[in-house]
Coordinates of C-alpha atoms in Angstrom, one line a residue:
X1 CA -16.4 26.1 -15.5
X2 CA -13.1 24.1 -15.8
X3 CA -13.0 20.5 -17.0
X4 CA -12.0 19.3 -13.6
X5 CA -14.7 21.3 -11.7
X6 CA -17.4 20.1 -14.1
X7 CA -16.4 16.4 -13.8
X8 CA -16.0 16.5 -10.1
X9 CA -19.4 18.1 -9.5
X10 CA -21.1 15.5 -11.8
X11 CA -19.3 12.7 -9.9
X12 CA -20.6 13.8 -6.4
X13 CA -24.0 15.3 -7.5
X14 CA -24.9 12.6 -10.0
X15 CA -22.8 9.6 -9.0
X16 CA -24.9 6.9 -10.7
X17 CA -24.9 8.7 -14.0
X18 CA -21.2 9.5 -13.8
X19 CA -20.1 6.0 -12.9
X20 CA -22.5 4.4 -15.4
X21 CA -20.6 6.3 -18.1
X22 CA -17.2 5.2 -16.7
X23 CA -18.3 1.5 -16.6
X24 CA -18.2 1.5 -20.4
X25 CA -14.4 1.5 -20.1
X26 CA -14.6 -2.2 -19.1
X27 CA -15.6 -5.2 -21.3
X28 CA -18.5 -6.7 -19.2
X29 CA -20.0 -10.1 -19.9
X30 CA -23.3 -8.5 -18.7
X31 CA -23.6 -4.8 -18.6
X32 CA -24.7 -3.5 -15.1
X33 CA -28.0 -1.8 -14.8
X34 CA -28.0 -1.4 -11.0
X35 CA -25.1 1.1 -10.8
X36 CA -25.3 2.1 -7.2
X37 CA -27.0 0.3 -4.3
X38 CA -26.7 0.2 -0.5
X39 CA -26.4 -2.7 1.8
X40 CA -28.2 -3.1 5.1
X41 CA -25.5 -1.0 6.8
X42 CA -25.9 1.7 4.2
X43 CA -22.5 1.1 2.6
X44 CA -22.3 1.8 -1.1
X45 CA -22.2 -1.2 -3.5
X46 CA -21.4 -0.7 -7.2
X47 CA -22.5 -2.7 -10.3
X48 CA -24.2 -5.5 -8.4
X49 CA -26.0 -7.0 -11.3
X50 CA -23.1 -6.7 -13.8
X51 CA -21.0 -9.7 -14.7
X52 CA -17.3 -9.7 -15.7
X53 CA -13.9 -11.3 -15.2
X54 CA -11.0 -9.0 -14.6
X55 CA -8.5 -11.4 -16.0
X56 CA -10.5 -11.5 -19.2
X57 CA -10.7 -7.7 -19.2
X58 CA -7.0 -7.3 -18.7
X59 CA -5.7 -10.0 -20.9
X60 CA -8.1 -12.0 -23.2
X61 CA -9.9 -8.9 -24.3
X62 CA -6.7 -7.2 -25.5
X63 CA -5.6 -10.3 -27.4
X64 CA -9.0 -10.3 -29.1
X65 CA -8.5 -6.6 -30.0
X66 CA -5.2 -7.4 -31.7
X67 CA -2.7 -6.6 -29.0
X68 CA -1.5 -10.2 -28.5
X69 CA 2.0 -9.4 -29.7
X70 CA 2.3 -6.2 -27.6
X71 CA 4.5 -6.4 -24.5
X72 CA 2.3 -6.7 -21.4
X73 CA 4.9 -7.3 -18.7
X74 CA 8.6 -6.2 -18.8
X75 CA 10.5 -7.9 -16.0
X76 CA 13.8 -6.2 -15.0
X77 CA 15.8 -7.8 -12.2
X78 CA 19.1 -6.1 -11.4
X79 CA 19.5 -8.3 -8.3
X80 CA 19.6 -11.4 -10.5
X81 CA 20.9 -9.8 -13.7
X82 CA 17.8 -11.0 -15.6
X83 CA 15.2 -9.5 -18.0
X84 CA 12.1 -11.0 -19.6
X85 CA 9.3 -9.7 -21.8
X86 CA 5.8 -11.3 -21.8
X87 CA 3.3 -10.3 -24.5
X88 CA -0.4 -10.2 -23.9
X89 CA -0.8 -13.5 -25.6
X90 CA 1.9 -15.1 -23.5
X91 CA 0.4 -13.7 -20.3
X92 CA -3.0 -15.0 -21.2
X93 CA -1.8 -18.5 -22.0
X94 CA 0.3 -18.7 -18.8
X95 CA -2.5 -17.5 -16.7
X96 CA -5.0 -19.9 -18.3
X97 CA -2.6 -22.8 -17.7
X98 CA -1.8 -22.0 -14.1
X99 CA -5.5 -21.4 -13.5
X100 CA -6.1 -24.9 -14.8
X101 CA -3.6 -26.3 -12.4
X102 CA -5.3 -24.5 -9.5
X103 CA -8.6 -25.8 -10.7
X104 CA -7.3 -29.4 -10.6
X105 CA -6.3 -28.8 -7.0
X106 CA -10.0 -27.9 -6.2
X107 CA -9.8 -24.1 -6.3
X108 CA -13.2 -22.7 -7.1
X109 CA -15.0 -19.4 -7.2
X110 CA -15.0 -17.8 -3.8
X111 CA -12.1 -19.9 -2.4
X112 CA -9.1 -18.0 -1.0
X113 CA -5.5 -18.4 -2.2
X114 CA -2.6 -16.8 -0.3
X115 CA 0.3 -15.7 -2.5
X116 CA 3.8 -15.1 -1.0
X117 CA 6.0 -14.1 -4.0
X118 CA 8.9 -11.7 -4.8
X119 CA 8.8 -9.4 -7.8
X120 CA 8.7 -11.9 -10.6
X121 CA 6.2 -12.2 -13.5
X122 CA 4.8 -15.4 -11.9
X123 CA 3.4 -13.3 -9.1
X124 CA 1.2 -11.6 -11.6
X125 CA 0.4 -14.9 -13.3
X126 CA -0.7 -16.3 -9.9
X127 CA -2.9 -13.3 -9.2
X128 CA -4.6 -13.3 -12.6
X129 CA -5.1 -17.1 -12.4
X130 CA -7.0 -16.7 -9.2
X131 CA -9.1 -14.0 -10.7
X132 CA -9.7 -16.1 -13.8
X133 CA -11.3 -18.8 -11.6
X134 CA -13.2 -16.3 -9.4
X135 CA -11.1 -17.2 -6.5
X136 CA -10.0 -14.5 -3.9
X137 CA -6.3 -13.9 -3.7
X138 CA -4.5 -12.5 -0.7
X139 CA -1.0 -11.4 -1.4
X140 CA 1.5 -11.2 1.5
X141 CA 4.6 -9.0 1.2
X142 CA 7.7 -11.2 1.0
X143 CA 9.4 -9.2 3.8
X144 CA 7.0 -10.5 6.5
X145 CA 8.1 -13.0 9.0
X146 CA 6.4 -16.4 9.7
X147 CA 4.1 -15.0 12.4
X148 CA 2.7 -12.3 10.2
X149 CA 2.2 -14.8 7.4
X150 CA 0.5 -17.2 9.8
X151 CA -1.9 -14.6 11.0
X152 CA -3.0 -13.9 7.4
X153 CA -3.3 -17.6 6.6
X154 CA -5.4 -18.2 9.6
X155 CA -7.7 -15.3 8.9
X156 CA -8.1 -15.9 5.1
X157 CA -8.3 -19.7 5.4
X158 CA -6.9 -20.3 2.0
X159 CA -7.3 -23.6 0.1
X160 CA -3.9 -23.2 -1.5
X161 CA -0.7 -21.2 -0.8
X162 CA 1.4 -20.1 -3.8
X163 CA 5.1 -19.1 -3.2
X164 CA 8.5 -18.8 -4.8
X165 CA 11.4 -20.8 -3.5
X166 CA 13.2 -17.6 -2.5
X167 CA 13.5 -13.9 -2.8
X168 CA 16.6 -11.9 -3.6
X169 CA 17.5 -8.8 -1.5
X170 CA 20.3 -6.9 -3.2
X171 CA 23.0 -9.7 -3.0
X172 CA 21.3 -11.9 -0.4
X173 CA 19.1 -14.9 -1.2
X174 CA 16.2 -15.3 1.2
X175 CA 14.7 -18.8 1.2
X176 CA 10.9 -18.6 1.4
X177 CA 10.0 -22.3 2.1
X178 CA 11.1 -22.3 5.8
X179 CA 9.0 -19.2 6.3
X180 CA 6.0 -20.8 4.7
X181 CA 6.4 -24.0 6.7
X182 CA 6.8 -22.2 10.0
X183 CA 3.7 -20.0 9.2
X184 CA 1.5 -23.0 8.4
X185 CA 2.8 -24.8 11.5
X186 CA 1.7 -21.7 13.6
X187 CA -1.7 -21.3 11.9
X188 CA -4.8 -23.1 13.1
X189 CA -5.8 -23.3 9.4
X190 CA -3.9 -25.7 7.2
X191 CA -4.1 -25.2 3.4
X192 CA -4.7 -28.3 1.2
X193 CA -1.6 -27.6 -0.9
X194 CA 1.3 -25.3 -1.6
X195 CA 2.6 -24.5 -5.1
X196 CA 6.3 -23.6 -5.2
X197 CA 7.8 -21.7 -8.1
X198 CA 11.4 -22.8 -8.1
X199 CA 14.1 -20.1 -8.7
X200 CA 17.6 -21.0 -9.8
X201 CA 19.1 -18.9 -7.0
X202 CA 17.7 -21.4 -4.5
X203 CA 15.8 -24.6 -5.1
X204 CA 13.5 -25.6 -2.2
X205 CA 13.0 -29.1 -1.0
X206 CA 9.4 -30.0 -1.4
X207 CA 7.3 -31.8 1.2
X208 CA 4.1 -33.9 1.1
X209 CA 1.9 -30.9 0.8
X210 CA 4.0 -29.2 -1.9
X211 CA 3.7 -29.1 -5.7
X212 CA 6.2 -27.9 -8.2
X213 CA 4.9 -25.0 -10.3
X214 CA 6.4 -26.2 -13.6
X215 CA 5.1 -29.7 -13.1
X216 CA 1.5 -28.8 -12.3
X217 CA 1.4 -26.4 -15.2
X218 CA 2.7 -28.9 -17.6
X219 CA 0.0 -31.4 -16.7
X220 CA -2.9 -28.8 -16.6
X221 CA -5.5 -28.0 -19.1
X222 CA -6.1 -24.2 -19.6
X223 CA -9.1 -22.9 -17.6
X224 CA -11.8 -20.6 -19.0
X225 CA -12.7 -17.3 -17.3
X226 CA -15.4 -17.7 -14.7
X227 CA -18.0 -14.8 -14.7
X228 CA -18.4 -13.1 -11.4
X229 CA -20.7 -10.3 -10.1
X230 CA -19.5 -6.8 -9.9
X231 CA -19.8 -7.0 -6.1
X232 CA -18.0 -10.3 -5.8
X233 CA -14.6 -10.0 -4.0
X234 CA -11.4 -10.0 -6.1
X235 CA -8.9 -10.0 -3.2
X236 CA -8.2 -9.5 0.5
X237 CA -5.2 -7.3 1.3
X238 CA -4.2 -7.0 4.9
X239 CA -3.3 -3.6 6.3
X240 CA -2.2 -2.5 9.8
X241 CA -4.8 -1.6 12.3
X242 CA -4.6 0.2 15.6
X243 CA -5.5 -2.9 17.6
X244 CA -2.4 -4.7 16.4
X245 CA -4.5 -7.3 14.4
X246 CA -4.2 -6.7 10.7
X247 CA -7.4 -5.8 8.8
X248 CA -8.3 -7.8 5.7
X249 CA -9.4 -5.1 3.3
X250 CA -11.9 -6.6 0.8
X251 CA -11.9 -5.3 -2.7
X252 CA -14.8 -5.9 -5.1
X253 CA -14.3 -6.8 -8.8
X254 CA -16.4 -4.5 -10.9
X255 CA -16.0 -1.2 -9.1
X256 CA -12.2 -1.8 -8.8
X257 CA -11.9 -2.5 -12.5
X258 CA -13.8 0.6 -13.5
X259 CA -12.0 2.9 -11.0
X260 CA -8.6 1.7 -12.2
X261 CA -9.4 2.1 -15.8
X262 CA -10.7 5.6 -15.2
X263 CA -7.6 6.6 -13.1
X264 CA -5.1 5.4 -15.8
X265 CA -6.7 7.9 -18.2
X266 CA -7.7 10.8 -15.9
X267 CA -4.9 10.8 -13.4
X268 CA -1.9 9.1 -15.1
X269 CA -2.6 10.0 -18.7
X270 CA -1.6 6.6 -20.0
X271 CA -3.0 5.3 -23.3
X272 CA -3.0 1.7 -24.7
X273 CA 0.4 0.7 -25.9
X274 CA 2.3 3.1 -23.6
X275 CA 4.6 2.1 -20.8
X276 CA 3.8 2.6 -17.1
X277 CA 6.4 2.1 -14.3
X278 CA 5.4 1.7 -10.7
X279 CA 8.4 1.0 -8.4
X280 CA 6.5 -0.8 -5.7
X281 CA 5.8 -4.5 -4.7
X282 CA 2.9 -6.7 -5.4
X283 CA 2.6 -7.2 -1.7
X284 CA 1.3 -3.6 -1.3
X285 CA -1.8 -1.9 -2.6
X286 CA 0.2 0.1 -5.1
X287 CA 1.5 -3.1 -6.6
X288 CA -2.0 -4.6 -6.8
X289 CA -3.5 -1.5 -8.5
X290 CA -0.7 0.0 -10.6
X291 CA 1.7 -2.9 -11.4
X292 CA -0.8 -5.7 -11.9
X293 CA -4.3 -4.6 -12.7
X294 CA -4.6 -1.0 -13.9
X295 CA -1.9 -0.9 -16.7
X296 CA -3.2 -4.1 -18.3
X297 CA -6.8 -3.1 -18.0
X298 CA -5.8 0.0 -20.0
X299 CA -3.9 -2.1 -22.6
X300 CA -0.6 -0.5 -21.6
X301 CA 2.7 -2.2 -20.7
X302 CA 3.7 -2.6 -17.0
X303 CA 7.2 -3.0 -15.6
X304 CA 7.9 -5.5 -12.8
X305 CA 11.1 -4.3 -11.2
X306 CA 13.0 -6.6 -8.8
X307 CA 15.4 -4.2 -7.2
X308 CA 15.6 -1.7 -4.4
X309 CA 17.5 1.6 -5.2
X310 CA 16.9 2.5 -1.6
X311 CA 19.1 -0.3 -0.4
X312 CA 21.6 -0.8 -3.3
X313 CA 21.7 2.2 -3.8
X314 CA 22.0 2.9 -7.5
X315 CA 21.2 6.5 -8.1
X316 CA 20.8 5.9 -11.8
X317 CA 18.6 2.8 -11.6
X318 CA 15.3 4.6 -12.2
X319 CA 16.7 6.7 -15.0
X320 CA 18.0 3.6 -16.7
X321 CA 14.6 1.9 -16.6
X322 CA 12.9 5.0 -18.0
X323 CA 15.4 5.3 -20.9
X324 CA 15.5 1.6 -21.7
X325 CA 11.8 1.0 -21.8
X326 CA 10.6 4.4 -22.9
X327 CA 8.5 5.0 -19.8
X328 CA 5.8 7.6 -20.1
X329 CA 4.6 7.8 -16.5
X330 CA 6.6 6.8 -13.4
X331 CA 5.2 6.2 -9.9
X332 CA 7.2 5.6 -6.7
X333 CA 7.4 6.6 -3.0
X334 CA 9.4 9.7 -1.8
X335 CA 11.7 7.4 0.2
X336 CA 13.3 6.2 -3.0
X337 CA 14.2 9.6 -4.1
X338 CA 15.4 10.7 -0.7
X339 CA 17.9 7.8 -0.9
X340 CA 18.9 8.8 -4.5
X341 CA 19.3 12.5 -3.4
X342 CA 21.6 11.3 -0.6
X343 CA 23.8 9.4 -3.1
X344 CA 23.6 11.9 -5.9
X345 CA 22.6 15.3 -4.5
X346 CA 23.4 17.2 -7.7
X347 CA 21.6 14.7 -9.9
X348 CA 24.7 14.0 -12.0
X349 CA 23.6 10.5 -12.8
X350 CA 20.5 11.8 -14.6
X351 CA 22.7 13.3 -17.3
X352 CA 23.8 9.8 -18.3
X353 CA 20.4 8.9 -19.6
X354 CA 17.8 10.0 -22.1
X355 CA 14.5 10.2 -20.2
X356 CA 12.7 12.3 -22.8
X357 CA 9.9 9.7 -22.9
X358 CA 8.9 10.6 -19.4
X359 CA 5.9 13.0 -19.1
X360 CA 5.1 13.0 -15.4
X361 CA 6.5 11.7 -12.1
X362 CA 4.0 10.6 -9.5
X363 CA 4.8 10.1 -5.8
X364 CA 2.6 8.6 -3.0
X365 CA 2.6 6.2 -0.1
X366 CA 4.0 8.7 2.4
X367 CA 4.3 12.5 2.7
X368 CA 6.3 14.2 0.0
X369 CA 8.4 16.6 2.1
X370 CA 8.9 20.0 0.5
X371 CA 12.8 19.6 0.2
X372 CA 12.4 16.4 -1.8
X373 CA 9.7 18.0 -3.9
X374 CA 11.8 21.1 -4.7
X375 CA 14.9 18.9 -5.5
X376 CA 12.9 16.8 -8.0
X377 CA 11.1 19.9 -9.4
X378 CA 14.4 21.6 -10.1
X379 CA 16.0 18.4 -11.5
X380 CA 13.3 17.3 -13.9
X381 CA 11.6 18.9 -16.8
X382 CA 8.3 17.1 -16.1
X383 CA 5.6 17.7 -13.5
X384 CA 6.3 16.3 -10.1
X385 CA 2.9 15.2 -8.8
X386 CA 2.2 14.2 -5.2
X387 CA -1.0 12.3 -4.7
X388 CA -2.7 10.7 -1.7
X389 CA -4.6 7.5 -1.2
X390 CA -4.8 4.4 1.0
X391 CA -4.9 0.6 1.0
X392 CA -8.6 1.0 1.8
X393 CA -9.4 3.1 -1.2
X394 CA -7.4 1.2 -3.7
X395 CA -6.8 4.3 -5.9
X396 CA -6.0 8.0 -5.4
X397 CA -8.3 10.1 -3.3
X398 CA -6.6 13.4 -4.2
X399 CA -4.3 14.1 -7.1
X400 CA -3.2 16.5 -9.8
X401 CA -5.3 14.9 -12.7
X402 CA -2.6 15.0 -15.4
X403 CA -4.9 13.4 -18.0
X404 CA -8.0 15.5 -17.2
X405 CA -6.8 19.0 -16.4
X406 CA -3.2 19.5 -15.1
X407 CA -3.0 22.1 -12.4
X408 CA -0.1 24.1 -10.8
X409 CA 1.6 22.1 -8.0
X410 CA 2.1 23.2 -4.4
X411 CA 4.7 21.7 -2.1
X412 CA 3.1 19.7 0.6
X413 CA -0.2 19.3 -1.2
X414 CA -1.8 16.3 -2.9
X415 CA -3.7 18.9 -5.1
X416 CA -7.4 18.3 -5.3
X417 CA -10.0 15.5 -4.6
X418 CA -10.3 13.0 -7.5
X419 CA -13.8 12.9 -9.0
X420 CA -15.9 10.6 -6.9
X421 CA -14.2 11.4 -3.6
X422 CA -16.2 14.1 -1.8
X423 CA -13.5 15.0 0.7
X424 CA -14.4 17.2 3.7
X425 CA -12.6 18.5 6.8
X426 CA -14.6 18.1 10.0
X427 CA -14.1 19.1 13.6
X428 CA -14.6 16.7 16.6
X429 CA -18.3 17.4 16.6
X430 CA -18.6 16.6 12.9
X431 CA -19.0 20.2 11.8
X432 CA -17.3 21.5 8.6
X433 CA -14.1 23.4 9.0
X434 CA -13.1 26.6 7.2
X435 CA -10.3 26.9 4.7
X436 CA -6.8 26.6 6.4
X437 CA -8.4 25.0 9.6
X438 CA -7.1 21.5 10.4
X439 CA -9.4 18.7 11.2
X440 CA -10.3 15.1 10.5
X441 CA -10.2 14.2 6.7
X442 CA -13.3 12.3 5.8
X443 CA -15.1 11.2 2.6
X444 CA -18.8 11.7 2.3
X445 CA -20.8 8.6 1.3
X446 CA -21.2 7.2 -1.2
X447 CA -17.6 6.1 -1.5
X448 CA -16.8 5.8 -5.3
X449 CA -16.2 2.5 -7.0
X450 CA -13.0 0.6 -6.2
X451 CA -12.9 1.3 -2.4
X452 CA -13.0 -1.3 0.2
X453 CA -16.3 -3.1 0.7
X454 CA -15.6 -4.6 4.1
X455 CA -13.1 -6.2 6.4
X456 CA -12.7 -9.9 5.8
X457 CA -14.8 -11.9 8.2
X458 CA -15.5 -8.9 10.4
X459 CA -18.3 -6.6 9.2
X460 CA -18.6 -4.9 12.6
X461 CA -14.9 -4.0 12.5
X462 CA -15.4 -2.4 9.1
X463 CA -18.2 -0.2 10.4
X464 CA -16.5 0.7 13.7
X465 CA -13.1 1.4 12.2
X466 CA -14.3 3.5 9.2
X467 CA -17.9 4.5 9.4
X468 CA -18.9 5.0 13.0
X469 CA -17.0 8.1 14.0
X470 CA -18.9 10.4 11.7
X471 CA -22.1 8.8 10.4
X472 CA -22.4 9.2 6.7
X473 CA -18.7 9.6 6.2
X474 CA -15.7 7.4 5.8
X475 CA -12.9 8.2 8.3
X476 CA -9.6 8.2 6.6
X477 CA -7.6 8.3 9.9
X478 CA -5.6 11.3 8.6
X479 CA -5.7 14.9 9.6
X480 CA -5.4 17.9 7.3
X481 CA -6.8 21.0 5.8
X482 CA -8.0 22.6 2.5
X483 CA -6.5 26.0 1.5
X484 CA -8.3 28.9 -0.2
X485 CA -7.7 27.4 -3.6
X486 CA -9.3 24.0 -2.7
X487 CA -5.9 22.2 -2.5
X488 CA -5.8 19.4 0.1
X489 CA -2.9 19.1 2.6
X490 CA -2.5 15.9 4.5
X491 CA -0.7 16.4 7.8
X492 CA -0.4 12.9 9.2
X493 CA -2.2 10.0 10.9
X494 CA -4.5 10.6 13.8
X495 CA -4.1 7.1 15.1
X496 CA -1.2 4.8 16.0
X497 CA -0.4 3.6 12.5
X498 CA 3.0 4.8 11.3
X499 CA 4.4 5.1 7.7
X500 CA 7.8 3.6 7.3
X501 CA 9.1 4.1 3.7
X502 CA 5.6 4.1 2.4
X503 CA 4.6 0.9 4.3
X504 CA 1.8 1.3 6.9
X505 CA 2.7 -0.5 10.1
X506 CA 0.9 -0.8 13.5
X507 CA 2.7 0.4 16.6
X508 CA 0.1 -1.5 18.6
X509 CA 1.3 -4.8 16.9
X510 CA 4.9 -4.0 17.8
X511 CA 3.8 -3.2 21.4
X512 CA 2.3 -6.6 21.7
X513 CA 5.6 -8.2 20.6
X514 CA 7.7 -6.0 22.9
X515 CA 5.4 -6.5 25.9
X516 CA 5.6 -10.2 25.6
X517 CA 9.3 -10.2 26.6
X518 CA 9.6 -11.6 30.2
X519 CA 11.7 -8.6 31.3
X520 CA 9.2 -5.9 30.2
X521 CA 6.6 -4.6 32.6
X522 CA 5.2 -1.9 30.4
X523 CA 5.9 -0.4 27.0
X524 CA 4.9 1.8 24.2
X525 CA 6.1 2.1 20.6
X526 CA 5.9 5.5 18.8
X527 CA 6.8 6.7 15.4
X528 CA 9.4 9.4 15.1
X529 CA 10.5 11.5 12.1
X530 CA 13.2 10.1 9.9
X531 CA 14.8 12.1 7.1
X532 CA 15.1 9.0 4.8
X533 CA 12.1 6.7 5.6
X534 CA 9.6 9.3 6.8
X535 CA 9.0 7.6 10.1
X536 CA 10.7 5.0 12.2
X537 CA 9.4 3.1 15.3
X538 CA 11.1 3.6 18.7
X539 CA 10.2 1.4 21.7
X540 CA 10.0 2.8 25.2
X541 CA 10.1 0.1 27.9
X542 CA 9.8 -0.1 31.7
X543 CA 11.6 -3.2 32.9
X544 CA 10.1 -5.4 35.6
X545 CA 11.4 -5.2 39.2
X546 CA 14.7 -7.0 39.5
X547 CA 15.9 -6.1 36.1
X548 CA 19.7 -6.2 36.3
X549 CA 20.3 -3.2 34.0
X550 CA 21.5 -5.0 30.9
X551 CA 19.9 -2.3 28.7
X552 CA 22.0 -3.1 25.6
X553 CA 21.2 -6.8 25.8
X554 CA 17.5 -6.1 26.3
X555 CA 17.5 -3.7 23.4
X556 CA 19.1 -6.4 21.2
X557 CA 16.6 -9.0 22.3
X558 CA 13.6 -6.8 21.7
X559 CA 14.8 -5.8 18.2
X560 CA 15.4 -9.4 17.3
X561 CA 11.9 -10.3 18.7
X562 CA 10.2 -7.8 16.5
X563 CA 12.2 -8.8 13.5
X564 CA 11.3 -12.4 14.1
X565 CA 7.5 -11.8 14.7
X566 CA 6.9 -9.0 12.2
X567 CA 9.9 -9.0 9.9
X568 CA 12.6 -6.6 8.7
X569 CA 10.0 -4.4 7.1
X570 CA 9.2 -3.0 10.6
X571 CA 12.7 -1.3 10.7
X572 CA 12.5 -1.6 14.5
X573 CA 16.0 -0.7 15.6
X574 CA 15.8 1.5 18.8
X575 CA 14.6 0.8 22.3
X576 CA 14.9 3.2 25.3
X577 CA 14.6 1.9 28.9
X578 CA 12.8 4.4 31.0
X579 CA 11.5 4.6 34.6
X580 CA 8.0 5.9 33.9
X581 CA 5.6 6.7 31.0
X582 CA 3.3 9.7 31.0
X583 CA -0.4 8.7 31.4
X584 CA -3.8 10.1 31.9
X585 CA -5.6 9.4 35.2
X586 CA -7.4 6.6 33.5
X587 CA -4.1 4.9 32.8
X588 CA -3.8 5.6 29.0
X589 CA -0.3 6.3 27.8
X590 CA -0.1 9.7 26.1
X591 CA 1.5 8.5 22.8
X592 CA 0.7 11.6 20.9
X593 CA 2.5 13.7 23.4
X594 CA 5.5 11.4 23.3
X595 CA 5.6 11.6 19.5
X596 CA 5.7 15.4 19.7
X597 CA 8.5 15.4 22.2
X598 CA 10.5 13.0 20.1
X599 CA 10.0 15.2 17.0
X600 CA 11.3 18.2 18.8
X601 CA 8.1 20.1 19.3
X602 CA 7.4 22.5 22.2
X603 CA 4.6 21.0 24.3
X604 CA 2.6 22.1 27.3
X605 CA 2.2 19.6 30.1
X606 CA -1.5 18.7 30.3
X607 CA -3.2 18.9 33.7
X608 CA -4.4 15.3 33.4
X609 CA -1.0 13.8 33.7
X610 CA -0.3 12.2 37.1
X611 CA 3.4 12.7 37.1
X612 CA 4.7 15.4 34.8
X613 CA 8.2 14.8 35.9
X614 CA 8.2 11.6 34.0
X615 CA 8.1 13.7 30.8
X616 CA 11.3 15.3 31.8
X617 CA 12.9 11.9 32.2
X618 CA 11.8 10.7 28.8
X619 CA 12.8 13.9 27.2
X620 CA 16.3 13.7 28.8
X621 CA 16.6 10.1 27.7
X622 CA 15.7 10.9 24.2
X623 CA 18.2 13.8 24.1
X624 CA 20.9 11.6 25.4
X625 CA 20.3 8.9 22.8
X626 CA 19.8 11.5 20.0
X627 CA 16.3 10.4 19.2
X628 CA 14.1 12.7 17.2
X629 CA 14.4 15.0 14.3
X630 CA 15.7 18.2 15.9
X631 CA 16.8 17.2 19.3
X632 CA 15.6 20.4 20.8
X633 CA 12.2 19.5 22.4
X634 CA 11.4 21.4 25.5
X635 CA 8.5 21.4 27.9
X636 CA 6.6 24.5 28.9
X637 CA 4.3 25.1 31.9
X638 CA 0.9 23.6 31.4
X639 CA -2.5 24.6 32.8

């Protein structure tokens, strides 16, 4: 029996024994005895009687073990031409001081703190400072507009908001303070205070509620680590939902720490003292897990990179980072390499750098298309590893476990389920599917440590969104299949959440914005294939009677509206005005059918559509506007 097979079987057949062993990777204040329990809704809860503090485990502990002078954080900011190194000792001291400042503002265990920061070391300091106090942080991606920020402030009800004075996008400075002020104005909840980290690229004018970061830190006394239970929440991270209202994914502390520590060893093969580079943002789950927490729990060095090769683009940016900092393991989204491939199709820039330190490249966040996989596989002398996970799980569901037992790669596959994730493929009736048969990808309970433990303030939504469809299983929302070798293939979402450059976005939320325009009678937003970003949203709108035909102006207004309400992260840049939309007799718009037409698939017209001719109109409109991947969609006779 292989190492992987043995470990996987133990993890699903004896989960308590397996995860009790993995818990030893973490320095607990009180070792857990109750490894696995279930709440009243029969959802798994891990390490409920254990006590720890993740800031202590990631910082103080390593200082005590003699790693105080080792680099913990390497900040590289090509957009500001800046670099910094923070050792474990420096990080611990800065976190303790900032935690003391928050404590003097009244932040206590269980309080929420919203963080709106760019990719600067202070973002990590803020997150660890919250964790040091037992407060619950909620990081919001800096690309979100005031409305999106206000929704999260209102839902999380933070005592304090922490922000930088600005972000920097390539060569453009984006002031954050006006966004924060507008968001608080729109929110029914008003935080007690805002702490602003002033950047030299733009100094914000502070108001009555605001505090200067440097000033409050200078006056503060360092705060000690507050012990929390293994099941106490560490953070709330909002992710798109099909209703349009973001879901606040709740992550516990103990299970998350154990899962991340295990994954750094078993999946990424990173040891203490080695350098791990994840080219993501702290506003997303990848940033939380594999920029902030996992590398430092492991005693490794993490890179905080403030730059976007996708937008610059600098085809040699990643190779420079790998050479300069001797990166062992690198993790990013396929979108980044599709942009690099476009700029440097022959990989000539790679020859300029020595990347011999690199042992593996990991890709996730969206589908790794086979052409990009093969391009990278031909270009590099290291394994190119696709792996699959979600905001909700917090760490990989399926991967090629490079640190446990490397396996041959297959284009289009995330390889095999990670120990702890009992992944199964079910049909609509909940029956298991055979190899090579597509169905719903689900995970049998108990979910392993580190996965979401609820939706903030809405336990019923947690159950209805994830657990109700197939009792005893977590619904991933993805469809896929397993081949004869046990390799898992993820084929795409089964709901109305789309993936734009690795960022999950709700088409329902965009529909709410578009539908609010006074000229729009009816609308839908669908995701279509895009060669660079994976998917892009396209709006289809039916104007109200009396519309004067100013389609270009309407398109511009709707694009601006979505940008204002959601932010540029939505990449909403195309609107089609149509006469009708295909519907069922009950009035439901057939979004899946529209998506398939847009992506150039042959599709039969279902008998349940009231007006099949409307499909022809939409198809012709899409053809005329060159929407879709192939532009050769055609309709066939249906039943």
